[in-house]
Amino acid sequence: MSSRTHYGLIRAVPFLLGSLPLDSADGAAVGIDLSSLPWNELRTSLSDENILIETGPEDYIDQCYPVFPLPDEDRSHYDLLNQPSGVCMNQLLCGFKGCSPVANVTDLTILEKWQMFEDFQKDNFAIVKDLSNPSYNIPNYVLFPKVAGDVHAAVAFAKEHGIELSVKNSGHSYTGASTKADTLHLNMNQYRRYASEPESEALVECVADQLDLDDATLANQPCRLVLARNKKATLRVGGGENFDKVYSVVKAYNEAWNTTNEDGYKHLIVGGAAGTVSPLGWTFQGGLSGTTNGRTHGFGVDQVLQLEMVLPLGHHVRFGPTEWTEAEGFRYPRTTKVEGVCNSHPSKDEIEWVWGPCPEPIDFDGLWFAQNGGGGGTYGIVTSIYLQLHEYLPLKTFTFGSAALVGESCGLEWEEVFSNPLGDAVWEFVMDYFLNPSVYDVTDEMSDLCAAPAFLPLSIGVCCYGDGAKSMLSSWKIFLGSKKETLIEQGVNSTSIETAATCIDETVLSWNDYAETNMDRSDGPHAGKASSFPIPSYMSTTEMAVNVLLPREWILENKEDMASLLNAVTFVNGTIVSLEAPPIYLAFGGGGAVAHDQANSLSAAHRGAGAMIFQSHWYLDENFWGEMFPAMYPQVTSGSSFPPFVGSNHVGPNTRGPMKADWTKPCSLDMTEEERDTKCVSLQEVVWGTETLARLEEVKGAVDPHSMLNCHGCVQNTEKMESTTASTVPSANVADTTTATDASLDVAESGDVANTTDTGVTPDTDAGEPSAGWRVIIPYIGNAILAIASAILSLS
């Protein structure tokens, strides 16, 4: 990396985390004028005419911008989520195309765009506050659907007038996929909240002999499937609900159960870490769960029992697996058939809905495959999902890793941990316990009870269920005992080894559930809610990062190198001056590999990963593509199809693969975005791989032939959106008469959507690449990241 490039990155860090003043701005929005459309016709078909509003960049500035310069402790995504315009994004710049306010300047390279971030700060974000900026990606009209009829009416209107739709619930997309200019935007945050409605019956205890075997409407399908998976209950979640609401519902049910039966909590739900994130986005690109026993029960996509959607074709459908068979080596049966039904009365109250055969063929097997793992916001608008609940286990949390040993509880000196083999030994143990536990006579099932979310360099915030914490810390003592003699020979003090073996025990915290660990305990406006982190930031959190999925076998084969990487830090007198260790996400392996229905599109890289690390784009250099990548994913050497290797849940806007013409050459950051899109393996292909992406595109083309939903970084087709007079969309005003005149669906076969210091390096014009290789880590580690550790592990 040249000095100029390094200077730009370092100076960009405060910009990532906010805390800079923003002035008001005046001006006018630009873009395609949709005002000539008959919007009043749409209003009259809605449940409430006031849920459709006009909006634009001026609302983004007036309502969203003021949150970002607030101090860390006062900055919350809840304040963005509840703004009346519904256009706010969790990362400020993701309100622009490609998460960049200079996206319209097409001759700028990625490096040149990054180097401009310093200038944005110096001029107090004048470019951001310029309402005429053509890079703004804010919709013209926002609809807040409350019921399925509102969504159905929006799809009919879009189809008739040849306009695109964009969709979001929370706005956490790191690629900016959940906002788009010149669209009718569906903000689902006010949609019916089935789980958290008063007197809700959304949580259902399933009893086999109470199920109607004649299930033509699929009303009993969620219970049939959950019982086949040896679970006992389901939860219906509406399009407007986030994890704060979902966790609160399950907790309230458990407490009521305990009060009545006096035998503790009953259910556990697998979900995300942040309260403002929605299951309706998090789930469909995988859904990493390092906090709610996901290594036992699978990823977010593996929790889905039934989906209810409005398709771009115009049909209000619900569908899910109806036939399955036991599969050796897997924790859930293999889905062999998916069926669906259509609602002929979508505009009426739910009690009057009529589910029956669809008016045209729909490949529900393919749609199930695509929606579960192939990303949200592109195949249709999800209005509710049925999720499985699991047997309850209590939770224990603690901080582990090399940094934990220099903390207050352990009190070892920096030199003892980071200047000799003790720190590396910590990470060797972590790799083995999570990925090869048999070396400690621990079963995979016991190891799976522990996981750790990311964003904590040099340490991990471990969440263990049941006896998981006892097993892990007992194994740690065994490991150190077996390594003690070697460590002493390598210069480690025996007293330090003994301290390291036991000091973590005193830090273990016990909780009833994850909701307790994640509760906002301040006296602020969001007290009692599930905390939202990372806190809102100016730049996309993975703007400069690639979240690389590391195969389990590769990690174990390179365990010593991995341990050294995860312990990499330079310090002086106990102060970090260079942090090279990447954050590592340990929510993979175990159930992630075997707790699924074998009929979803979550990538093989996700299933086979041992961990995910967040690394700088410079990490993907010629050494990576020419040597390391083929060692990780040998199938790339065949040259026939590109394998997936990127974690989809936190993928950033600049993520690409190698050069299309030569997979051993990196996609240079010194190219424009257009050049990179033309010459490099696409973002979609590095997430899903060539073969799966092709199948996803088939499904996309069948359910959305005119690209009504066309979000950035999502699975797409090449068709242009156009108005069709022969619409398959049932009339929004006469909802009980459905017609179908378009071609039938015939295909062969898944989210929302660092503190460092200026080095004083003089900038120059060279934009070369660094030679640091493994030791490069992007500079977004800071308050927004460490907030996770505080929220999960430090609250009592």
CSV table of N, CA and C in Angstrom, one decimal, residues 232-348:
chain,number,residue,atom,x,y,z
A,232,LYS,N,-41.1,-28.8,19.0
A,232,LYS,CA,-42.4,-28.8,19.5
A,232,LYS,C,-43.3,-27.6,19.3
A,233,ALA,N,-42.7,-26.5,18.7
A,233,ALA,CA,-43.4,-25.3,18.6
A,233,ALA,C,-43.0,-24.4,17.5
A,234,THR,N,-43.9,-23.6,17.0
A,234,THR,CA,-43.6,-22.7,15.9
A,234,THR,C,-44.0,-21.2,16.3
A,235,LEU,N,-43.4,-20.3,15.6
A,235,LEU,CA,-43.7,-18.9,15.9
A,235,LEU,C,-43.8,-18.2,14.5
A,236,ARG,N,-45.0,-17.5,14.3
A,236,ARG,CA,-45.2,-16.8,13.1
A,236,ARG,C,-44.8,-15.3,13.3
A,237,VAL,N,-43.9,-14.8,12.5
A,237,VAL,CA,-43.3,-13.5,12.6
A,237,VAL,C,-43.8,-12.7,11.4
A,238,GLY,N,-44.3,-11.5,11.6
A,238,GLY,CA,-44.8,-10.6,10.6
A,238,GLY,C,-43.7,-9.8,9.9
A,239,GLY,N,-44.1,-9.2,8.8
A,239,GLY,CA,-43.1,-8.4,8.0
A,239,GLY,C,-42.6,-7.2,8.7
A,240,GLY,N,-43.3,-6.7,9.8
A,240,GLY,CA,-42.9,-5.5,10.5
A,240,GLY,C,-42.1,-5.8,11.7
A,241,GLU,N,-41.7,-7.0,12.0
A,241,GLU,CA,-41.1,-7.3,13.3
A,241,GLU,C,-39.6,-7.5,13.2
A,242,ASN,N,-38.9,-7.0,14.3
A,242,ASN,CA,-37.5,-7.2,14.3
A,242,ASN,C,-37.2,-8.1,15.5
A,243,PHE,N,-35.9,-8.3,15.7
A,243,PHE,CA,-35.5,-9.3,16.8
A,243,PHE,C,-35.8,-8.8,18.2
A,244,ASP,N,-35.8,-7.5,18.4
A,244,ASP,CA,-36.2,-7.0,19.7
A,244,ASP,C,-37.6,-7.5,20.0
A,245,LYS,N,-38.5,-7.4,19.1
A,245,LYS,CA,-39.9,-7.9,19.3
A,245,LYS,C,-40.0,-9.4,19.5
A,246,VAL,N,-39.3,-10.1,18.6
A,246,VAL,CA,-39.3,-11.5,18.6
A,246,VAL,C,-38.7,-12.1,19.9
A,247,TYR,N,-37.6,-11.6,20.3
A,247,TYR,CA,-37.0,-12.1,21.6
A,247,TYR,C,-37.9,-11.8,22.7
A,248,SER,N,-38.5,-10.6,22.7
A,248,SER,CA,-39.4,-10.2,23.8
A,248,SER,C,-40.6,-11.2,23.9
A,249,VAL,N,-41.1,-11.6,22.7
A,249,VAL,CA,-42.3,-12.5,22.7
A,249,VAL,C,-41.9,-13.8,23.3
A,250,VAL,N,-40.8,-14.4,22.9
A,250,VAL,CA,-40.4,-15.7,23.4
A,250,VAL,C,-40.1,-15.6,24.8
A,251,LYS,N,-39.5,-14.6,25.3
A,251,LYS,CA,-39.1,-14.4,26.7
A,251,LYS,C,-40.4,-14.3,27.5
A,252,ALA,N,-41.4,-13.5,27.1
A,252,ALA,CA,-42.6,-13.4,27.8
A,252,ALA,C,-43.4,-14.7,27.9
A,253,TYR,N,-43.4,-15.5,26.8
A,253,TYR,CA,-44.0,-16.8,26.9
A,253,TYR,C,-43.3,-17.7,27.9
A,254,ASN,N,-42.0,-17.7,27.8
A,254,ASN,CA,-41.2,-18.5,28.8
A,254,ASN,C,-41.5,-18.2,30.2
A,255,GLU,N,-41.5,-16.9,30.5
A,255,GLU,CA,-41.8,-16.5,31.9
A,255,GLU,C,-43.2,-16.8,32.3
A,256,ALA,N,-44.1,-16.7,31.4
A,256,ALA,CA,-45.5,-17.1,31.8
A,256,ALA,C,-45.6,-18.6,32.0
A,257,TRP,N,-44.9,-19.3,31.2
A,257,TRP,CA,-44.8,-20.8,31.4
A,257,TRP,C,-44.2,-21.1,32.7
A,258,ASN,N,-43.2,-20.5,33.1
A,258,ASN,CA,-42.5,-20.8,34.3
A,258,ASN,C,-43.4,-20.4,35.5
A,259,THR,N,-44.1,-19.3,35.4
A,259,THR,CA,-44.9,-18.9,36.5
A,259,THR,C,-46.1,-19.9,36.7
A,260,THR,N,-46.6,-20.5,35.6
A,260,THR,CA,-47.7,-21.4,35.7
A,260,THR,C,-47.2,-22.8,36.1
A,261,ASN,N,-46.1,-23.2,35.5
A,261,ASN,CA,-45.7,-24.6,35.7
A,261,ASN,C,-44.5,-24.8,36.6
A,262,GLU,N,-43.8,-23.7,37.0
A,262,GLU,CA,-42.7,-23.7,37.9
A,262,GLU,C,-41.6,-24.7,37.5
A,263,ASP,N,-41.3,-24.8,36.2
A,263,ASP,CA,-40.3,-25.7,35.8
A,263,ASP,C,-39.4,-25.0,34.7
A,264,GLY,N,-39.2,-23.7,34.9
A,264,GLY,CA,-38.3,-23.0,34.0
A,264,GLY,C,-38.8,-22.6,32.7
A,265,TYR,N,-37.9,-22.1,31.9
A,265,TYR,CA,-38.2,-21.7,30.5
A,265,TYR,C,-38.4,-22.9,29.6
A,266,LYS,N,-39.1,-22.7,28.5
A,266,LYS,CA,-39.5,-23.8,27.6
A,266,LYS,C,-38.8,-23.8,26.3
A,267,HIS,N,-38.8,-22.6,25.6
A,267,HIS,CA,-38.3,-22.5,24.2
A,267,HIS,C,-37.1,-21.6,24.0
A,268,LEU,N,-36.4,-21.8,23.0
A,268,LEU,CA,-35.3,-21.0,22.5
A,268,LEU,C,-35.5,-20.7,21.0
A,269,ILE,N,-35.2,-19.5,20.6
A,269,ILE,CA,-35.3,-19.2,19.2
A,269,ILE,C,-34.0,-18.7,18.7
A,270,VAL,N,-33.6,-19.2,17.5
A,270,VAL,CA,-32.3,-18.8,16.9
A,270,VAL,C,-32.5,-17.5,16.1
A,271,GLY,N,-31.7,-16.6,16.4
A,271,GLY,CA,-31.8,-15.2,15.8
A,271,GLY,C,-30.5,-14.5,15.7
A,272,GLY,N,-30.6,-13.2,15.3
A,272,GLY,CA,-29.4,-12.4,15.2
A,272,GLY,C,-29.1,-11.6,16.4
A,273,ALA,N,-27.9,-10.9,16.4
A,273,ALA,CA,-27.4,-10.3,17.5
A,273,ALA,C,-28.0,-8.9,17.8
A,274,ALA,N,-28.4,-8.2,16.8
A,274,ALA,CA,-28.9,-6.8,17.0
A,274,ALA,C,-30.4,-6.8,17.0
A,275,GLY,N,-31.0,-6.0,18.0
A,275,GLY,CA,-32.4,-5.9,18.2
A,275,GLY,C,-33.1,-5.3,17.0
A,276,THR,N,-32.5,-4.3,16.3
A,276,THR,CA,-33.2,-3.7,15.2
A,276,THR,C,-33.2,-4.4,13.9
A,277,VAL,N,-32.4,-5.5,13.8
A,277,VAL,CA,-32.3,-6.3,12.6
A,277,VAL,C,-33.6,-7.2,12.5
A,278,SER,N,-34.1,-7.4,11.3
A,278,SER,CA,-35.3,-8.1,11.1
A,278,SER,C,-35.1,-9.5,10.7
A,279,PRO,N,-35.8,-10.5,11.2
A,279,PRO,CA,-35.8,-11.9,10.7
A,279,PRO,C,-36.1,-11.9,9.2
A,280,LEU,N,-36.9,-10.9,8.7
A,280,LEU,CA,-37.3,-10.9,7.3
A,280,LEU,C,-36.2,-10.5,6.3
A,281,GLY,N,-35.1,-10.1,6.9
A,281,GLY,CA,-33.9,-9.8,6.0
A,281,GLY,C,-32.7,-10.7,6.4
A,282,TRP,N,-32.4,-10.7,7.7
A,282,TRP,CA,-31.3,-11.5,8.2
A,282,TRP,C,-31.4,-13.0,7.7
A,283,THR,N,-32.5,-13.5,7.7
A,283,THR,CA,-32.7,-15.0,7.5
A,283,THR,C,-32.3,-15.4,6.1
A,284,PHE,N,-32.6,-14.6,5.1
A,284,PHE,CA,-32.6,-15.2,3.7
A,284,PHE,C,-31.3,-15.2,3.0
A,285,GLN,N,-30.2,-14.5,3.6
A,285,GLN,CA,-28.9,-14.7,3.1
A,285,GLN,C,-28.1,-15.5,4.0
A,286,GLY,N,-28.7,-16.2,4.9
A,286,GLY,CA,-28.0,-17.2,5.8
A,286,GLY,C,-28.4,-17.0,7.2
A,287,GLY,N,-28.1,-15.8,7.8
A,287,GLY,CA,-28.5,-15.6,9.2
A,287,GLY,C,-27.5,-16.3,10.1
A,288,LEU,N,-26.4,-15.5,10.4
A,288,LEU,CA,-25.4,-16.0,11.4
A,288,LEU,C,-25.9,-15.9,12.8
A,289,SER,N,-25.7,-16.9,13.6
A,289,SER,CA,-26.2,-16.8,15.0
A,289,SER,C,-25.1,-17.3,15.9
A,290,GLY,N,-24.2,-16.5,16.3
A,290,GLY,CA,-23.2,-16.8,17.3
A,290,GLY,C,-23.7,-16.6,18.7
A,291,THR,N,-24.9,-16.1,18.9
A,291,THR,CA,-25.4,-15.8,20.2
A,291,THR,C,-26.6,-16.6,20.6
A,292,THR,N,-27.2,-17.4,19.7
A,292,THR,CA,-28.5,-18.1,20.1
A,292,THR,C,-28.4,-19.6,19.7
A,293,ASN,N,-27.2,-20.2,19.9
A,293,ASN,CA,-27.1,-21.6,19.7
A,293,ASN,C,-27.2,-22.0,18.2
A,294,GLY,N,-26.8,-21.2,17.3
A,294,GLY,CA,-26.9,-21.5,15.9
A,294,GLY,C,-26.0,-22.7,15.5
A,295,ARG,N,-24.8,-22.9,16.2
A,295,ARG,CA,-24.0,-24.0,15.8
A,295,ARG,C,-24.6,-25.3,16.1
A,296,THR,N,-25.6,-25.3,17.0
A,296,THR,CA,-26.4,-26.5,17.2
A,296,THR,C,-27.6,-26.7,16.2
A,297,HIS,N,-28.3,-25.6,16.0
A,297,HIS,CA,-29.6,-25.6,15.3
A,297,HIS,C,-29.5,-25.1,13.9
A,298,GLY,N,-28.4,-24.6,13.4
A,298,GLY,CA,-28.3,-24.2,12.0
A,298,GLY,C,-28.4,-22.7,11.9
A,299,PHE,N,-28.2,-22.3,10.7
A,299,PHE,CA,-28.3,-20.8,10.3
A,299,PHE,C,-29.7,-20.4,10.3
A,300,GLY,N,-29.9,-19.1,10.0
A,300,GLY,CA,-31.3,-18.5,10.0
A,300,GLY,C,-32.1,-19.2,8.9
A,301,VAL,N,-31.6,-19.5,7.8
A,301,VAL,CA,-32.4,-20.2,6.7
A,301,VAL,C,-32.9,-21.5,7.2
A,302,ASP,N,-32.2,-22.1,8.1
A,302,ASP,CA,-32.6,-23.5,8.6
A,302,ASP,C,-33.7,-23.4,9.6
A,303,GLN,N,-34.2,-22.3,10.0
A,303,GLN,CA,-35.3,-22.2,11.0
A,303,GLN,C,-36.6,-22.0,10.3
A,304,VAL,N,-36.7,-21.8,9.0
A,304,VAL,CA,-37.9,-21.5,8.3
A,304,VAL,C,-38.7,-22.7,8.1
A,305,LEU,N,-40.0,-22.6,8.4
A,305,LEU,CA,-40.9,-23.7,8.2
A,305,LEU,C,-41.9,-23.5,7.0
A,306,GLN,N,-42.3,-22.2,6.9
A,306,GLN,CA,-43.3,-21.8,5.9
A,306,GLN,C,-43.1,-20.3,5.6
A,307,LEU,N,-43.3,-20.0,4.3
A,307,LEU,CA,-43.1,-18.6,3.9
A,307,LEU,C,-44.5,-18.1,3.3
A,308,GLU,N,-44.8,-16.8,3.6
A,308,GLU,CA,-45.9,-16.2,3.0
A,308,GLU,C,-45.4,-14.9,2.2
A,309,MET,N,-45.6,-14.8,0.9
A,309,MET,CA,-45.1,-13.8,0.1
A,309,MET,C,-46.1,-13.2,-0.9
A,310,VAL,N,-45.8,-12.0,-1.4
A,310,VAL,CA,-46.5,-11.5,-2.6
A,310,VAL,C,-45.4,-11.5,-3.7
A,311,LEU,N,-45.7,-12.2,-4.7
A,311,LEU,CA,-44.7,-12.4,-5.8
A,311,LEU,C,-44.9,-11.2,-6.8
A,312,PRO,N,-43.8,-10.9,-7.5
A,312,PRO,CA,-43.9,-9.9,-8.6
A,312,PRO,C,-45.0,-10.3,-9.7
A,313,LEU,N,-45.2,-11.6,-9.8
A,313,LEU,CA,-46.3,-12.0,-10.7
A,313,LEU,C,-47.7,-11.6,-10.3
A,314,GLY,N,-47.8,-11.2,-9.0
A,314,GLY,CA,-49.0,-10.7,-8.5
A,314,GLY,C,-49.7,-11.7,-7.5
A,315,HIS,N,-49.2,-12.8,-7.3
A,315,HIS,CA,-49.9,-13.8,-6.5
A,315,HIS,C,-49.5,-13.7,-5.0
A,316,HIS,N,-50.4,-13.8,-4.1
A,316,HIS,CA,-50.2,-13.9,-2.7
A,316,HIS,C,-50.1,-15.3,-2.3
A,317,VAL,N,-48.9,-15.8,-2.0
A,317,VAL,CA,-48.7,-17.3,-1.8
A,317,VAL,C,-48.3,-17.6,-0.4
A,318,ARG,N,-48.5,-18.8,0.0
A,318,ARG,CA,-47.8,-19.4,1.1
A,318,ARG,C,-47.4,-20.8,0.7
A,319,PHE,N,-46.2,-21.2,1.2
A,319,PHE,CA,-45.6,-22.5,0.7
A,319,PHE,C,-44.6,-23.0,1.7
A,320,GLY,N,-44.3,-24.3,1.7
A,320,GLY,CA,-43.3,-24.9,2.5
A,320,GLY,C,-43.3,-26.4,2.2
A,321,PRO,N,-42.3,-27.1,2.8
A,321,PRO,CA,-42.1,-28.5,2.5
A,321,PRO,C,-43.3,-29.3,3.0
A,322,THR,N,-43.7,-30.2,2.2
A,322,THR,CA,-44.8,-31.1,2.5
A,322,THR,C,-44.4,-32.6,2.5
A,323,GLU,N,-43.3,-32.9,2.0
A,323,GLU,CA,-42.8,-34.2,2.0
A,323,GLU,C,-41.3,-34.2,2.3
A,324,TRP,N,-40.8,-35.2,3.0
A,324,TRP,CA,-39.4,-35.2,3.4
A,324,TRP,C,-39.0,-36.6,3.8
A,325,THR,N,-37.7,-36.9,3.9
A,325,THR,CA,-37.2,-38.2,4.2
A,325,THR,C,-36.0,-38.0,5.1
A,326,GLU,N,-35.9,-39.0,6.0
A,326,GLU,CA,-34.7,-39.0,6.9
A,326,GLU,C,-33.4,-39.0,6.1
A,327,ALA,N,-32.4,-38.2,6.5
A,327,ALA,CA,-31.1,-38.2,5.8
A,327,ALA,C,-30.0,-38.5,6.7
A,328,GLU,N,-29.3,-39.5,6.5
A,328,GLU,CA,-28.2,-39.9,7.4
A,328,GLU,C,-27.1,-38.8,7.4
A,329,GLY,N,-26.7,-38.5,8.7
A,329,GLY,CA,-25.7,-37.5,8.9
A,329,GLY,C,-26.2,-36.1,9.0
A,330,PHE,N,-27.5,-35.9,8.9
A,330,PHE,CA,-28.1,-34.6,9.0
A,330,PHE,C,-29.1,-34.6,10.2
A,331,ARG,N,-29.2,-33.4,10.8
A,331,ARG,CA,-30.1,-33.3,12.0
A,331,ARG,C,-31.5,-33.1,11.6
A,332,TYR,N,-31.8,-32.6,10.4
A,332,TYR,CA,-33.2,-32.4,9.9
A,332,TYR,C,-33.4,-33.3,8.7
A,333,PRO,N,-34.7,-33.7,8.5
A,333,PRO,CA,-35.0,-34.5,7.3
A,333,PRO,C,-34.7,-33.7,6.0
A,334,ARG,N,-34.5,-34.4,4.9
A,334,ARG,CA,-34.3,-33.8,3.6
A,334,ARG,C,-35.6,-33.5,3.0
A,335,THR,N,-35.8,-32.3,2.6
A,335,THR,CA,-37.1,-31.9,1.9
A,335,THR,C,-37.1,-32.5,0.5
A,336,THR,N,-38.2,-33.2,0.2
A,336,THR,CA,-38.3,-33.8,-1.2
A,336,THR,C,-39.4,-33.2,-2.0
A,337,LYS,N,-40.3,-32.4,-1.3
A,337,LYS,CA,-41.4,-31.7,-2.1
A,337,LYS,C,-41.8,-30.5,-1.3
A,338,VAL,N,-42.0,-29.4,-2.1
A,338,VAL,CA,-42.5,-28.2,-1.5
A,338,VAL,C,-43.8,-27.8,-2.3
A,339,GLU,N,-44.8,-27.5,-1.6
A,339,GLU,CA,-46.1,-27.2,-2.2
A,339,GLU,C,-46.5,-25.8,-1.7
A,340,GLY,N,-47.4,-25.2,-2.5
A,340,GLY,CA,-47.9,-23.8,-2.2
A,340,GLY,C,-49.3,-23.6,-2.6
A,341,VAL,N,-49.9,-22.6,-2.0
A,341,VAL,CA,-51.3,-22.2,-2.4
A,341,VAL,C,-51.3,-20.7,-2.6
A,342,CYS,N,-52.4,-20.3,-3.3
A,342,CYS,CA,-52.6,-18.8,-3.5
A,342,CYS,C,-53.8,-18.3,-2.8
A,343,ASN,N,-53.8,-17.1,-2.4
A,343,ASN,CA,-54.9,-16.4,-1.7
A,343,ASN,C,-55.7,-15.6,-2.8
A,344,SER,N,-56.9,-16.0,-3.0
A,344,SER,CA,-57.7,-15.3,-4.0
A,344,SER,C,-58.4,-14.0,-3.4
A,345,HIS,N,-58.2,-13.8,-2.2
A,345,HIS,CA,-58.8,-12.6,-1.6
A,345,HIS,C,-57.8,-11.7,-0.8
A,346,PRO,N,-56.7,-11.4,-1.4
A,346,PRO,CA,-55.6,-10.7,-0.6
A,346,PRO,C,-56.0,-9.3,-0.1
A,347,SER,N,-57.0,-8.7,-0.7
A,347,SER,CA,-57.3,-7.3,-0.2
A,347,SER,C,-58.3,-7.3,1.0
A,348,LYS,N,-58.8,-8.5,1.3
A,348,LYS,CA,-59.7,-8.6,2.4
A,348,LYS,C,-59.0,-8.8,3.8
